[in-house]
PDB file of C-alpha atoms in Angstrom:
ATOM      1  CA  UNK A   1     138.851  78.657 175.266  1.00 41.00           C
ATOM      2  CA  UNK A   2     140.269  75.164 175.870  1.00 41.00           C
ATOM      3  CA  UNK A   3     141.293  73.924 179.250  1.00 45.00           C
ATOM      4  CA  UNK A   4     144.631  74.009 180.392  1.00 44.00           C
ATOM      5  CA  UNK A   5     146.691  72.793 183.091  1.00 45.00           C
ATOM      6  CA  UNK A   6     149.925  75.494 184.125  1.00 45.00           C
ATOM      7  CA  UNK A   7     151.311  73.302 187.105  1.00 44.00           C
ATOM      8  CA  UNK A   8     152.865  70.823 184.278  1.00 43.00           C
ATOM      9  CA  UNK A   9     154.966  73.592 182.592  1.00 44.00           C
ATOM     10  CA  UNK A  10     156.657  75.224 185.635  1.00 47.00           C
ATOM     11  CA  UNK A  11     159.752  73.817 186.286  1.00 46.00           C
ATOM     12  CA  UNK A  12     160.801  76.450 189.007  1.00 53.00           C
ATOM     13  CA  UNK A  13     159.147  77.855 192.400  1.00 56.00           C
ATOM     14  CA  UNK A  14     157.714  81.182 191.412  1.00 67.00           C
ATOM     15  CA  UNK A  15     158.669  83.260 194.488  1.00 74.00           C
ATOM     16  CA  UNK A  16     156.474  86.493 193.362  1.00 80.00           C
ATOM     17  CA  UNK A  17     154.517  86.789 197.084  1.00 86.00           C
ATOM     18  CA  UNK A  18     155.970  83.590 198.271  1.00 87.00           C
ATOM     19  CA  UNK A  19     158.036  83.347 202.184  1.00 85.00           C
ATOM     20  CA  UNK A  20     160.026  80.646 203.686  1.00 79.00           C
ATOM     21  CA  UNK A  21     162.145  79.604 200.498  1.00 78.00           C
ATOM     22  CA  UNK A  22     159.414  79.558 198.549  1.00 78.00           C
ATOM     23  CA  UNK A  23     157.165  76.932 200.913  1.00 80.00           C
ATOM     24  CA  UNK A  24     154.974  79.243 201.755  1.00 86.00           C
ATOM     25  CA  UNK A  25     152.414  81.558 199.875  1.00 93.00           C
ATOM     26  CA  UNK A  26     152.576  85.037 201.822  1.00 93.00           C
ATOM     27  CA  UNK A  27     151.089  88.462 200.613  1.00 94.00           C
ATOM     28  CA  UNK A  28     153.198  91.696 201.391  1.00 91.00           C
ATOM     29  CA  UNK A  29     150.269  93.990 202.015  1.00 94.00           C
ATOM     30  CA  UNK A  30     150.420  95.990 205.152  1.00 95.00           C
ATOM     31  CA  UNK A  31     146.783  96.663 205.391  1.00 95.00           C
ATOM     32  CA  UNK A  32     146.161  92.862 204.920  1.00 95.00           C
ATOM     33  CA  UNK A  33     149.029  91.968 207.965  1.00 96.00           C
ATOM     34  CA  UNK A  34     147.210  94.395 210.342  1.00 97.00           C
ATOM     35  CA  UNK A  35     143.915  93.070 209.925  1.00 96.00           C
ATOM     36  CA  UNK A  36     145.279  89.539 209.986  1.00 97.00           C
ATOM     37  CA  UNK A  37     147.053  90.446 213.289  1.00 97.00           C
ATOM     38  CA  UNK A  38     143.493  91.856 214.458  1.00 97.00           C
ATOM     39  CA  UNK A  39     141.825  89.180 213.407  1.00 97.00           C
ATOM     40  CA  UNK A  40     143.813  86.908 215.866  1.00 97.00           C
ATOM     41  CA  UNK A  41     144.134  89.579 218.737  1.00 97.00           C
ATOM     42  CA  UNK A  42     140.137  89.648 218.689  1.00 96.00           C
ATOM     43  CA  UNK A  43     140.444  85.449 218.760  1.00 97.00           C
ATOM     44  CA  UNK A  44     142.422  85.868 221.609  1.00 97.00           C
ATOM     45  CA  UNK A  45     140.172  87.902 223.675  1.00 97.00           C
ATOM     46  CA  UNK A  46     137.175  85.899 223.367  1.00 97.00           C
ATOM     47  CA  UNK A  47     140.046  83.179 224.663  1.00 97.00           C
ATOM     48  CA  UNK A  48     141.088  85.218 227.431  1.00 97.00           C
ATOM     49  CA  UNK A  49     137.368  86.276 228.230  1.00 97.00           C
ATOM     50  CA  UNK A  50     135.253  82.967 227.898  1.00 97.00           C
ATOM     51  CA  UNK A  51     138.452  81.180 230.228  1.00 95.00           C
ATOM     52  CA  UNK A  52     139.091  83.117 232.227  1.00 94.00           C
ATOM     53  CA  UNK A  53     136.044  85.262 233.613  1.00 94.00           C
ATOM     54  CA  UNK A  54     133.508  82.599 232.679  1.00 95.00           C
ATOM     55  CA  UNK A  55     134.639  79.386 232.836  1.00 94.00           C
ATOM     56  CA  UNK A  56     137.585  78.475 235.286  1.00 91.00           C
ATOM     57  CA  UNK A  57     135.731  80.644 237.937  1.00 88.00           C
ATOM     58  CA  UNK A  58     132.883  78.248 237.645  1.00 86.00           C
ATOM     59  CA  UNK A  59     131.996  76.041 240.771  1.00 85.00           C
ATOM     60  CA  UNK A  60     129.785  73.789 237.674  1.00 89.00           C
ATOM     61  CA  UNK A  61     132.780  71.250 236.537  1.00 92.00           C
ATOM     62  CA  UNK A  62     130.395  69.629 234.027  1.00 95.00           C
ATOM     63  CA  UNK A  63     128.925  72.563 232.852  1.00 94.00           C
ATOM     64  CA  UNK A  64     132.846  74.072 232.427  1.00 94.00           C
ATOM     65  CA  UNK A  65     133.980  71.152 231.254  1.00 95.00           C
ATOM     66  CA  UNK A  66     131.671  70.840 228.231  1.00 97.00           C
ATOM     67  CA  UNK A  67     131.871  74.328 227.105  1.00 97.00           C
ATOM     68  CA  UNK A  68     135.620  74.208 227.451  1.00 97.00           C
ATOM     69  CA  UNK A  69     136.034  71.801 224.969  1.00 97.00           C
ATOM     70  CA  UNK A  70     132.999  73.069 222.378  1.00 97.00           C
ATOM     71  CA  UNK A  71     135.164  76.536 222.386  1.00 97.00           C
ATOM     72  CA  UNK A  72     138.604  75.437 222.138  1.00 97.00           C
ATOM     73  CA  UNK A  73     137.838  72.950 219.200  1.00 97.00           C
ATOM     74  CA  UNK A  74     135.969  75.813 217.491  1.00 97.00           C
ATOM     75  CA  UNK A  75     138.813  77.991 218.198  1.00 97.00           C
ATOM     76  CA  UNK A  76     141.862  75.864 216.923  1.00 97.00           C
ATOM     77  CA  UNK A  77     139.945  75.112 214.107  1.00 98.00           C
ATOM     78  CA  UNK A  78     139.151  78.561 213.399  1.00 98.00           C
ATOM     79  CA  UNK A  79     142.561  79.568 213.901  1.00 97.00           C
ATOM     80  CA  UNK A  80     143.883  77.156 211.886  1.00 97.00           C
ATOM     81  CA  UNK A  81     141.264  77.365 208.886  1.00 97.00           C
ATOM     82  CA  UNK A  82     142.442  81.382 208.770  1.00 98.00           C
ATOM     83  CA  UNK A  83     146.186  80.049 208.412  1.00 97.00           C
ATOM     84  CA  UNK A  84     145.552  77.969 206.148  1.00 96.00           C
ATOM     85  CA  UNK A  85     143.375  80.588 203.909  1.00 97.00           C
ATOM     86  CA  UNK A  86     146.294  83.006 204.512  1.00 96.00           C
ATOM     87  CA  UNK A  87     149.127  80.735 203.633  1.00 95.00           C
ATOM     88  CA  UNK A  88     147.611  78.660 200.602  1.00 94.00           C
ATOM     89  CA  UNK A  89     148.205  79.422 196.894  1.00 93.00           C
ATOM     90  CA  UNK A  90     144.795  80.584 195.866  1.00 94.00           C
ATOM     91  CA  UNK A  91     145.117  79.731 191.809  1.00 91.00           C
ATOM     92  CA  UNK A  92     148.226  82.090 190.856  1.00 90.00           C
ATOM     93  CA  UNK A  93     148.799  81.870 187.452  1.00 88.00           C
ATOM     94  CA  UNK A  94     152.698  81.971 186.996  1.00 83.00           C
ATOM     95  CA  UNK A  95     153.809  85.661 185.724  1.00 79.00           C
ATOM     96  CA  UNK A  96     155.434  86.661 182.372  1.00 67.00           C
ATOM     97  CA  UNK A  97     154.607  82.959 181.185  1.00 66.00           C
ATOM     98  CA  UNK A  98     152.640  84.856 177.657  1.00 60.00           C
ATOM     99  CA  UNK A  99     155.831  83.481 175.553  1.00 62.00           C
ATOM    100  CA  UNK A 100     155.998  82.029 172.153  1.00 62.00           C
ATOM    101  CA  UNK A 101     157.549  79.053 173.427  1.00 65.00           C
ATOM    102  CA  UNK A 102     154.894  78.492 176.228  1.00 65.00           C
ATOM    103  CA  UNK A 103     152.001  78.872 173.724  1.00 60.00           C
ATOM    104  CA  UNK A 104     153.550  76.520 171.679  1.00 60.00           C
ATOM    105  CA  UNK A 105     154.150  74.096 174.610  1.00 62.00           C
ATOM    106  CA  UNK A 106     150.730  74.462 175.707  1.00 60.00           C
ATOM    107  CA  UNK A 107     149.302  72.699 172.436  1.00 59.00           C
ATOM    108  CA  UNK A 108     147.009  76.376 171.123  1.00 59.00           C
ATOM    109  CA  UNK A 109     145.916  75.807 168.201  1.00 59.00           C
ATOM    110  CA  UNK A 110     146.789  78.053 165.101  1.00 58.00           C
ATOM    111  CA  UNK A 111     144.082  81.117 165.108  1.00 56.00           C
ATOM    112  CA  UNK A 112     143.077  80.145 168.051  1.00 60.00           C
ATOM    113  CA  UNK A 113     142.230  82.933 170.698  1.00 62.00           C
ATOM    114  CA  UNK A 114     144.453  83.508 173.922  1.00 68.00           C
ATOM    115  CA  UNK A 115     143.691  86.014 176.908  1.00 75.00           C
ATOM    116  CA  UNK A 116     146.666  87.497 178.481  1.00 77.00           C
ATOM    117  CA  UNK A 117     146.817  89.788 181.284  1.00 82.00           C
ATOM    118  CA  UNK A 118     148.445  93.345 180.606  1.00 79.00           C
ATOM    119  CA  UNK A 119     149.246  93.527 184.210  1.00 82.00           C
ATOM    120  CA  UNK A 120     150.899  90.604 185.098  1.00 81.00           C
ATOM    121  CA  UNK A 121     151.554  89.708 181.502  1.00 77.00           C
ATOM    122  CA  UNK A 122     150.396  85.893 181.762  1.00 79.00           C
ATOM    123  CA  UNK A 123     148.345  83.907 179.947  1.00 78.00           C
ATOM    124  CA  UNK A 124     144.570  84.330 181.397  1.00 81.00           C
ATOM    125  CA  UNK A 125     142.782  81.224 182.110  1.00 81.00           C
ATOM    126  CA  UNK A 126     139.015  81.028 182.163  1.00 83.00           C
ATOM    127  CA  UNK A 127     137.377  82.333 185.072  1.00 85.00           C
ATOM    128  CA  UNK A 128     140.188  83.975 186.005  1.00 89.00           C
ATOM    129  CA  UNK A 129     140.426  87.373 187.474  1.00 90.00           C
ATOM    130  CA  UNK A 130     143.672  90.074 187.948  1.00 91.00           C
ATOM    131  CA  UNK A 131     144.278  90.801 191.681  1.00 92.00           C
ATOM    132  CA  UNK A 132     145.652  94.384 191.985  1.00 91.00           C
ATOM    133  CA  UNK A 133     146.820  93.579 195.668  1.00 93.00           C
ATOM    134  CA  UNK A 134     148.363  90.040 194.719  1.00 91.00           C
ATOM    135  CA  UNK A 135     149.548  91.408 191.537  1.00 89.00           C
ATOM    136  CA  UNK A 136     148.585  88.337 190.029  1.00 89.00           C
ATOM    137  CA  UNK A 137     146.069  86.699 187.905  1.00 91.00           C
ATOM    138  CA  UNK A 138     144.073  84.188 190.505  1.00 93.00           C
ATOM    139  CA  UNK A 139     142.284  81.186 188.715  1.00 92.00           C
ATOM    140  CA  UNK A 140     138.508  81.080 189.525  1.00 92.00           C
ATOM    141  CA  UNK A 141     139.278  84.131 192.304  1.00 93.00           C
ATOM    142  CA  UNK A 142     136.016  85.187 194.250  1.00 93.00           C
ATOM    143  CA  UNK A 143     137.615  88.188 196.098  1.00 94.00           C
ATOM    144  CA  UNK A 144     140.226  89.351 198.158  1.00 95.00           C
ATOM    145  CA  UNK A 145     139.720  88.984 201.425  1.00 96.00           C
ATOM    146  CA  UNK A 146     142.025  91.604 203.935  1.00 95.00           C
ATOM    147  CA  UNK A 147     141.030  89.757 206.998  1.00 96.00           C
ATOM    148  CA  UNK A 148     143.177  86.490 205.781  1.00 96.00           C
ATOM    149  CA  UNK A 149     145.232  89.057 203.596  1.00 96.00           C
ATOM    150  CA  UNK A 150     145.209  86.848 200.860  1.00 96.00           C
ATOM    151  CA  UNK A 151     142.685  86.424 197.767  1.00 96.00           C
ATOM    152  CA  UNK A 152     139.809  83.422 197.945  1.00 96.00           C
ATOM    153  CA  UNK A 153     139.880  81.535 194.617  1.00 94.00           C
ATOM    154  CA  UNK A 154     140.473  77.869 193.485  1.00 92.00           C
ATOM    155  CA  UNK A 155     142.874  76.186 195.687  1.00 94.00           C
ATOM    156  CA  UNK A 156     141.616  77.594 199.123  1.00 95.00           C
ATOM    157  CA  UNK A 157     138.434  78.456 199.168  1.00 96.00           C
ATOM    158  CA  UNK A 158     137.382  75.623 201.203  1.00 97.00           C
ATOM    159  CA  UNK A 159     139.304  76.612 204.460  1.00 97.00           C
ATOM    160  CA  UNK A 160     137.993  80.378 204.130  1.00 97.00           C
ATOM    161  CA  UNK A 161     134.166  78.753 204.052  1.00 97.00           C
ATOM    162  CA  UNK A 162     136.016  76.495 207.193  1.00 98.00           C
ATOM    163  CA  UNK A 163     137.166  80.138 208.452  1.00 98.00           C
ATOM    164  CA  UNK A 164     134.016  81.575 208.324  1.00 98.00           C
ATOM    165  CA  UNK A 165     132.139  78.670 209.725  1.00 98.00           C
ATOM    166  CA  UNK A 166     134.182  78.003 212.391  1.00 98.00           C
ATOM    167  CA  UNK A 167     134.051  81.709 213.512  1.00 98.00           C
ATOM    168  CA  UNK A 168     130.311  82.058 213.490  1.00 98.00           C
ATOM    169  CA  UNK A 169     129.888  79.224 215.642  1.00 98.00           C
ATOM    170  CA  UNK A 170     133.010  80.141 218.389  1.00 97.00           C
ATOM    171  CA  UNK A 171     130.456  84.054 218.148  1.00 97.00           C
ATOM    172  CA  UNK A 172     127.766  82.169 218.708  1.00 97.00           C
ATOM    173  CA  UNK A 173     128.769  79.652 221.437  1.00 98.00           C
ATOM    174  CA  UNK A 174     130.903  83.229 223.072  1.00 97.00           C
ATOM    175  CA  UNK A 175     127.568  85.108 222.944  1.00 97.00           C
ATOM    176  CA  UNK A 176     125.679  82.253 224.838  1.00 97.00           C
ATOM    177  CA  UNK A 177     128.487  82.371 227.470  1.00 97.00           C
ATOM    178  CA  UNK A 178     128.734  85.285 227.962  1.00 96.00           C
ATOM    179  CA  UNK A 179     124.670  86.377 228.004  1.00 96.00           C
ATOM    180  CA  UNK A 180     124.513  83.541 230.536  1.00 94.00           C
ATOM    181  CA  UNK A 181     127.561  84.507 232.722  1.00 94.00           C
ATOM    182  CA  UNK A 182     125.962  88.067 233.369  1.00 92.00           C
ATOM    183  CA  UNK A 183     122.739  86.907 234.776  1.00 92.00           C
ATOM    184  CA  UNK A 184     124.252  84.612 236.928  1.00 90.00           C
ATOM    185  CA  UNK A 185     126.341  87.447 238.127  1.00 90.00           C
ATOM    186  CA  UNK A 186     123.217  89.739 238.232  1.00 91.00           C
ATOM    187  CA  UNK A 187     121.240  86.863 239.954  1.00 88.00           C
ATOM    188  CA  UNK A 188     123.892  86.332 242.765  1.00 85.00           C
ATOM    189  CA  UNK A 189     124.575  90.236 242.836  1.00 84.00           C
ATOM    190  CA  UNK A 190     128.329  90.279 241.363  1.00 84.00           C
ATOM    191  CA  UNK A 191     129.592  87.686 243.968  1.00 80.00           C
ATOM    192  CA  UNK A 192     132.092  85.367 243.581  1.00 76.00           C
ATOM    193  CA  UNK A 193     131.190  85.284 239.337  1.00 83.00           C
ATOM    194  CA  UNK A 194     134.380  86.631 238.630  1.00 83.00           C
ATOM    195  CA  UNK A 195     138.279  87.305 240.257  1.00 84.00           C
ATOM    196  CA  UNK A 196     137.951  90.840 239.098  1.00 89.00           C
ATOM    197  CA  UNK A 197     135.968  93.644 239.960  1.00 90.00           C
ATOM    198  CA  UNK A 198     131.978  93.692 238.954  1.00 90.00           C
ATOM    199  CA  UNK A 199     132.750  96.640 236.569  1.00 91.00           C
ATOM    200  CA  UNK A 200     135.619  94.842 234.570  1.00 93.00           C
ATOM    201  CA  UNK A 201     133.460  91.785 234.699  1.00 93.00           C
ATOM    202  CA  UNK A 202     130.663  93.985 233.211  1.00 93.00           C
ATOM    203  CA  UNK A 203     133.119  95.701 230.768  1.00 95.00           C
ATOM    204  CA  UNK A 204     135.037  92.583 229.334  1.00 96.00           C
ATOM    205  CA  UNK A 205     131.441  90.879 229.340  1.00 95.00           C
ATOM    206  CA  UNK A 206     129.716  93.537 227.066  1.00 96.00           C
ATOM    207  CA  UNK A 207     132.688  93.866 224.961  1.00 97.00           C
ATOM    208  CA  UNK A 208     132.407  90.405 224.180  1.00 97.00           C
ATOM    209  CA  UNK A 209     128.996  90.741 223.421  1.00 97.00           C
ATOM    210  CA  UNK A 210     129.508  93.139 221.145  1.00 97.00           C
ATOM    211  CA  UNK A 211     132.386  91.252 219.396  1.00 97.00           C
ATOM    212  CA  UNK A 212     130.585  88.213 218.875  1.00 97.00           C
ATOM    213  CA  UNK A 213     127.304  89.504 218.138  1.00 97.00           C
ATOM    214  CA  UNK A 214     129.370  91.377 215.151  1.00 96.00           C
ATOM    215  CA  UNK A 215     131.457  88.653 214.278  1.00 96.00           C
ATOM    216  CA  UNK A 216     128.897  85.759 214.302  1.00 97.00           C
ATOM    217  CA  UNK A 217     126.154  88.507 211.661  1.00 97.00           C
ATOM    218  CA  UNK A 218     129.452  89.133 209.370  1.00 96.00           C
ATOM    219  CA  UNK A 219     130.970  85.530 209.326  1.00 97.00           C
ATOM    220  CA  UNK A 220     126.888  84.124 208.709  1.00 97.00           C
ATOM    221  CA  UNK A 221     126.112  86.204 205.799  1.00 96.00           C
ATOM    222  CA  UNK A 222     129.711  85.521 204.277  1.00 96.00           C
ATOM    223  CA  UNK A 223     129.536  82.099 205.115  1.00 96.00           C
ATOM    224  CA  UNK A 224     126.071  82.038 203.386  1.00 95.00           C
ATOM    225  CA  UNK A 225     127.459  83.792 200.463  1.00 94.00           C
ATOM    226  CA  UNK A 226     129.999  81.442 199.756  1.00 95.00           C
ATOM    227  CA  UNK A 227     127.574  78.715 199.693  1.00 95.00           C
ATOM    228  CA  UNK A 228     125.297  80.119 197.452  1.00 93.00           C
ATOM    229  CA  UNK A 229     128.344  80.878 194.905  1.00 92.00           C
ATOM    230  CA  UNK A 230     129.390  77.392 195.152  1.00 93.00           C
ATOM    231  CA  UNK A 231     126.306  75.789 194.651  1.00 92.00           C
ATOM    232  CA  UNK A 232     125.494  78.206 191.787  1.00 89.00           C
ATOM    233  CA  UNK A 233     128.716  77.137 190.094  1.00 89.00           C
ATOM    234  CA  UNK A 234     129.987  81.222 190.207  1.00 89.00           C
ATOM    235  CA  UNK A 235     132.386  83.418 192.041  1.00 88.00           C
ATOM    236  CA  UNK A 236     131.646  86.596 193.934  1.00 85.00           C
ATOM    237  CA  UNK A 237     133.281  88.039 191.694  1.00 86.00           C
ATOM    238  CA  UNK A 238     131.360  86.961 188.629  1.00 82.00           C
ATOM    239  CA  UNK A 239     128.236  87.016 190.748  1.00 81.00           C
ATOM    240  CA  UNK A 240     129.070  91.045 190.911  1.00 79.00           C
ATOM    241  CA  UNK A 241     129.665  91.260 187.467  1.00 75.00           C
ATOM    242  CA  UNK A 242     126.843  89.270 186.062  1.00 71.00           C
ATOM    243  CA  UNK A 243     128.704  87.424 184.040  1.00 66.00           C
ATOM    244  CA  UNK A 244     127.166  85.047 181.944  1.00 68.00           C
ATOM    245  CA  UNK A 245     128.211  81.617 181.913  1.00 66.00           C
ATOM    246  CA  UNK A 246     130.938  80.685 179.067  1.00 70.00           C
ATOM    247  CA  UNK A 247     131.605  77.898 181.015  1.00 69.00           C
ATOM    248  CA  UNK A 248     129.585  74.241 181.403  1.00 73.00           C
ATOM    249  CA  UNK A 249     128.105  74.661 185.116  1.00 78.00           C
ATOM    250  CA  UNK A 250     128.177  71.828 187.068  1.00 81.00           C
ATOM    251  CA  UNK A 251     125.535  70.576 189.413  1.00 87.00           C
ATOM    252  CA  UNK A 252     125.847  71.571 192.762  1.00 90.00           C
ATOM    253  CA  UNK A 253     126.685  68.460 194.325  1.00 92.00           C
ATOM    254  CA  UNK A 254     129.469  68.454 191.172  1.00 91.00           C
ATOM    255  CA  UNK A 255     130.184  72.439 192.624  1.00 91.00           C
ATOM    256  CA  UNK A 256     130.559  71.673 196.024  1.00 93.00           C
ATOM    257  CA  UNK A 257     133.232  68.543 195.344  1.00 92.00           C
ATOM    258  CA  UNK A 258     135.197  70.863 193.173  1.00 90.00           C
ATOM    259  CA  UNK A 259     135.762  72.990 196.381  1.00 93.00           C
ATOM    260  CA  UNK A 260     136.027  70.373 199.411  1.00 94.00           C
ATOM    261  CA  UNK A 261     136.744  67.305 197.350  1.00 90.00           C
ATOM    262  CA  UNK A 262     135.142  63.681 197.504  1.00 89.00           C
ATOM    263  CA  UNK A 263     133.122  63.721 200.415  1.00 90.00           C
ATOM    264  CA  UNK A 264     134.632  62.355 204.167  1.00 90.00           C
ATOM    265  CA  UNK A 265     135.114  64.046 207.171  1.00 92.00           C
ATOM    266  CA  UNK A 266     137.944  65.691 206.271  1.00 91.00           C
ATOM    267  CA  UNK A 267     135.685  68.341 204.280  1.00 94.00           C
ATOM    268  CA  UNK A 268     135.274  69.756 208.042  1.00 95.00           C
ATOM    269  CA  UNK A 269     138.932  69.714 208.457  1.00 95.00           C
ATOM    270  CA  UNK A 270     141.262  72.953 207.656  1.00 96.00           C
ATOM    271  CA  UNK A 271     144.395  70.555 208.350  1.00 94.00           C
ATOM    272  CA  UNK A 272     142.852  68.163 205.349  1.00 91.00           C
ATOM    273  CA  UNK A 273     143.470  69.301 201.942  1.00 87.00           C
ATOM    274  CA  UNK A 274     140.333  68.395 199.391  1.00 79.00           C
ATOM    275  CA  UNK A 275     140.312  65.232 198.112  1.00 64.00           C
ATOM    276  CA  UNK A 276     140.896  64.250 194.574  1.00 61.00           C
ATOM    277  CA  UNK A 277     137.390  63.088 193.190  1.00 50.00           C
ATOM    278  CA  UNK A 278     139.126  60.846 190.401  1.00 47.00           C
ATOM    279  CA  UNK A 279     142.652  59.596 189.854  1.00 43.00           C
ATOM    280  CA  UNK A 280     143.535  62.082 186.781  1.00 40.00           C
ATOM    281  CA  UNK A 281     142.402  64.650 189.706  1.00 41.00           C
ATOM    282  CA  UNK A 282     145.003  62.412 192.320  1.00 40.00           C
ATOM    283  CA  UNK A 283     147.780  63.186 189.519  1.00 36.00           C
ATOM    284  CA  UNK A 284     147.359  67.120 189.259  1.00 34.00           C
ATOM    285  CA  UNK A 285     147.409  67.724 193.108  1.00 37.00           C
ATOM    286  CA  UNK A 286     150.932  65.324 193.076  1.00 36.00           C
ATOM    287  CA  UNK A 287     152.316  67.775 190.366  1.00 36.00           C
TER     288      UNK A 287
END
């Protein structure tokens, strides 16, 4: 099926599962704004635990003073790479655009074959996959994630591999903090380690333990996951499937530019969007 490009044809702001006058992409799924809201409340904590019964009651400036700023740039950066994933377009395809006058715009080719969608009643792209929560056809969609409640797929799939990333290493930094905090507490027998009482200390300690030490295994193998797919040129979803390949795979250095862009620093940014690797690229993100 031959490439094509949709942003060229739309001359309006679809504003299917779009908030703010249309500038912003926003699912209406109540499950997905819960766990969203969870997902932050449990950021948050580890905030409120690692400051405030760990670090600021430290007599060690240096050793406060370095942590404090490993966290709280893994933290903003977490938080904003799960914004970003929430908020971002994955790939929609625009809805009811399976018209004569579209295909005809498009350039098809007489006899040539089309995919739509019977759901969503658009004209399917390759790779692309229906979304029953998005109730929309997501170009090169690798699943739908509740904890951004939004779908990972083509346009941001880097800052959910920047979510996951980011949140692995705030578990892992919390869980060093917090192992560490309770032996010095143990070691000077509860005093002066914390403003509140040894069990609370004990309590909000283990509890963000356990939240890290779950975080940091599900954000690792997800993060790992997503790495694989990209290198391998396939989404989780046809990964799952075992689809075979209709499509020319790229390399995997070819892959991984088609997700983060030409390489620079700003691949470890979620407030950078990917850049274009060639100038016909530069013109379709301007569109």
């Amino acid at each position: 099926m031959m490439e094509y490009e949709y942003t060229a044809f739309r001359k309006e702001v679809d504003m299917h599962n779009r908030c703010c006058g249309g500038a912003a992409w926003c699912i209406r799924d109540i499950c997905g704004v819960i766990c969203a809201i969870m997902t932050w409340l449990l950021i948050l904590y580890a905030e409120f635990v690692v400051m405030y019964i760990i670090l600021l009651p430290s007599t060690n400036t240096i050793y406060c003073g370095i942590n404090f700023i490993i966290f709280q740039m893994c933290a903003i950066l977490a938080f904003t790479s799960h914004l970003r994933t929430m908020f971002t377009d994955p790939g929609a395809v625009p809805k009811g655009n399976a018209t004569k006058e579209m295909i005809q715009q498009m350039g098809f080719r007489e006899g040539q074959v089309i995919f739509k969608c019977p759901k969503c009643c658009s004209i399917k792209p390759e790779r692309a996959h229906h979304c029953s929560v998005c109730q929309r056809c997501i170009r090169k969609m690798d699943h739908h994630c509740p904890w951004v409640n939004n779908c990972v797929g083509e346009n941001n799939q880097k800052y959910f591999v920047l979510f996951t990333f980011y949140i692995a290493a705030m578990s892992l930094h919390s869980l060093f903090l917090a192992i560490n905090h309770f032996l010095v507490c143990i070691r000077h027998d509860w005093k002066e380690c914390s403003t509140y009482s040894p069990p609370a200390t004990a309590i909000f300690l283990l509890f963000l333990c356990f939240e890290a030490l779950l975080f940091a295994i599900f954000t690792m193998v997800m993060l790992g996951t997503q790495v694989q797919a990209i290198c391998n040129d396939e989404t989780g979803i046809e990964q799952l499937k075992k689809e075979e390949a209709r499509w020319a795979k790229k390399s995997r250095w070819k892959s991984i530019q088609s997700v983060f862009g030409r390489f620079s620093i700003g691949w470890f940014s979620p407030f950078a969007k990917p850049l274009p690797k060639t100038k016909c690229e530069s013109l379709l993100y301007s569109v």
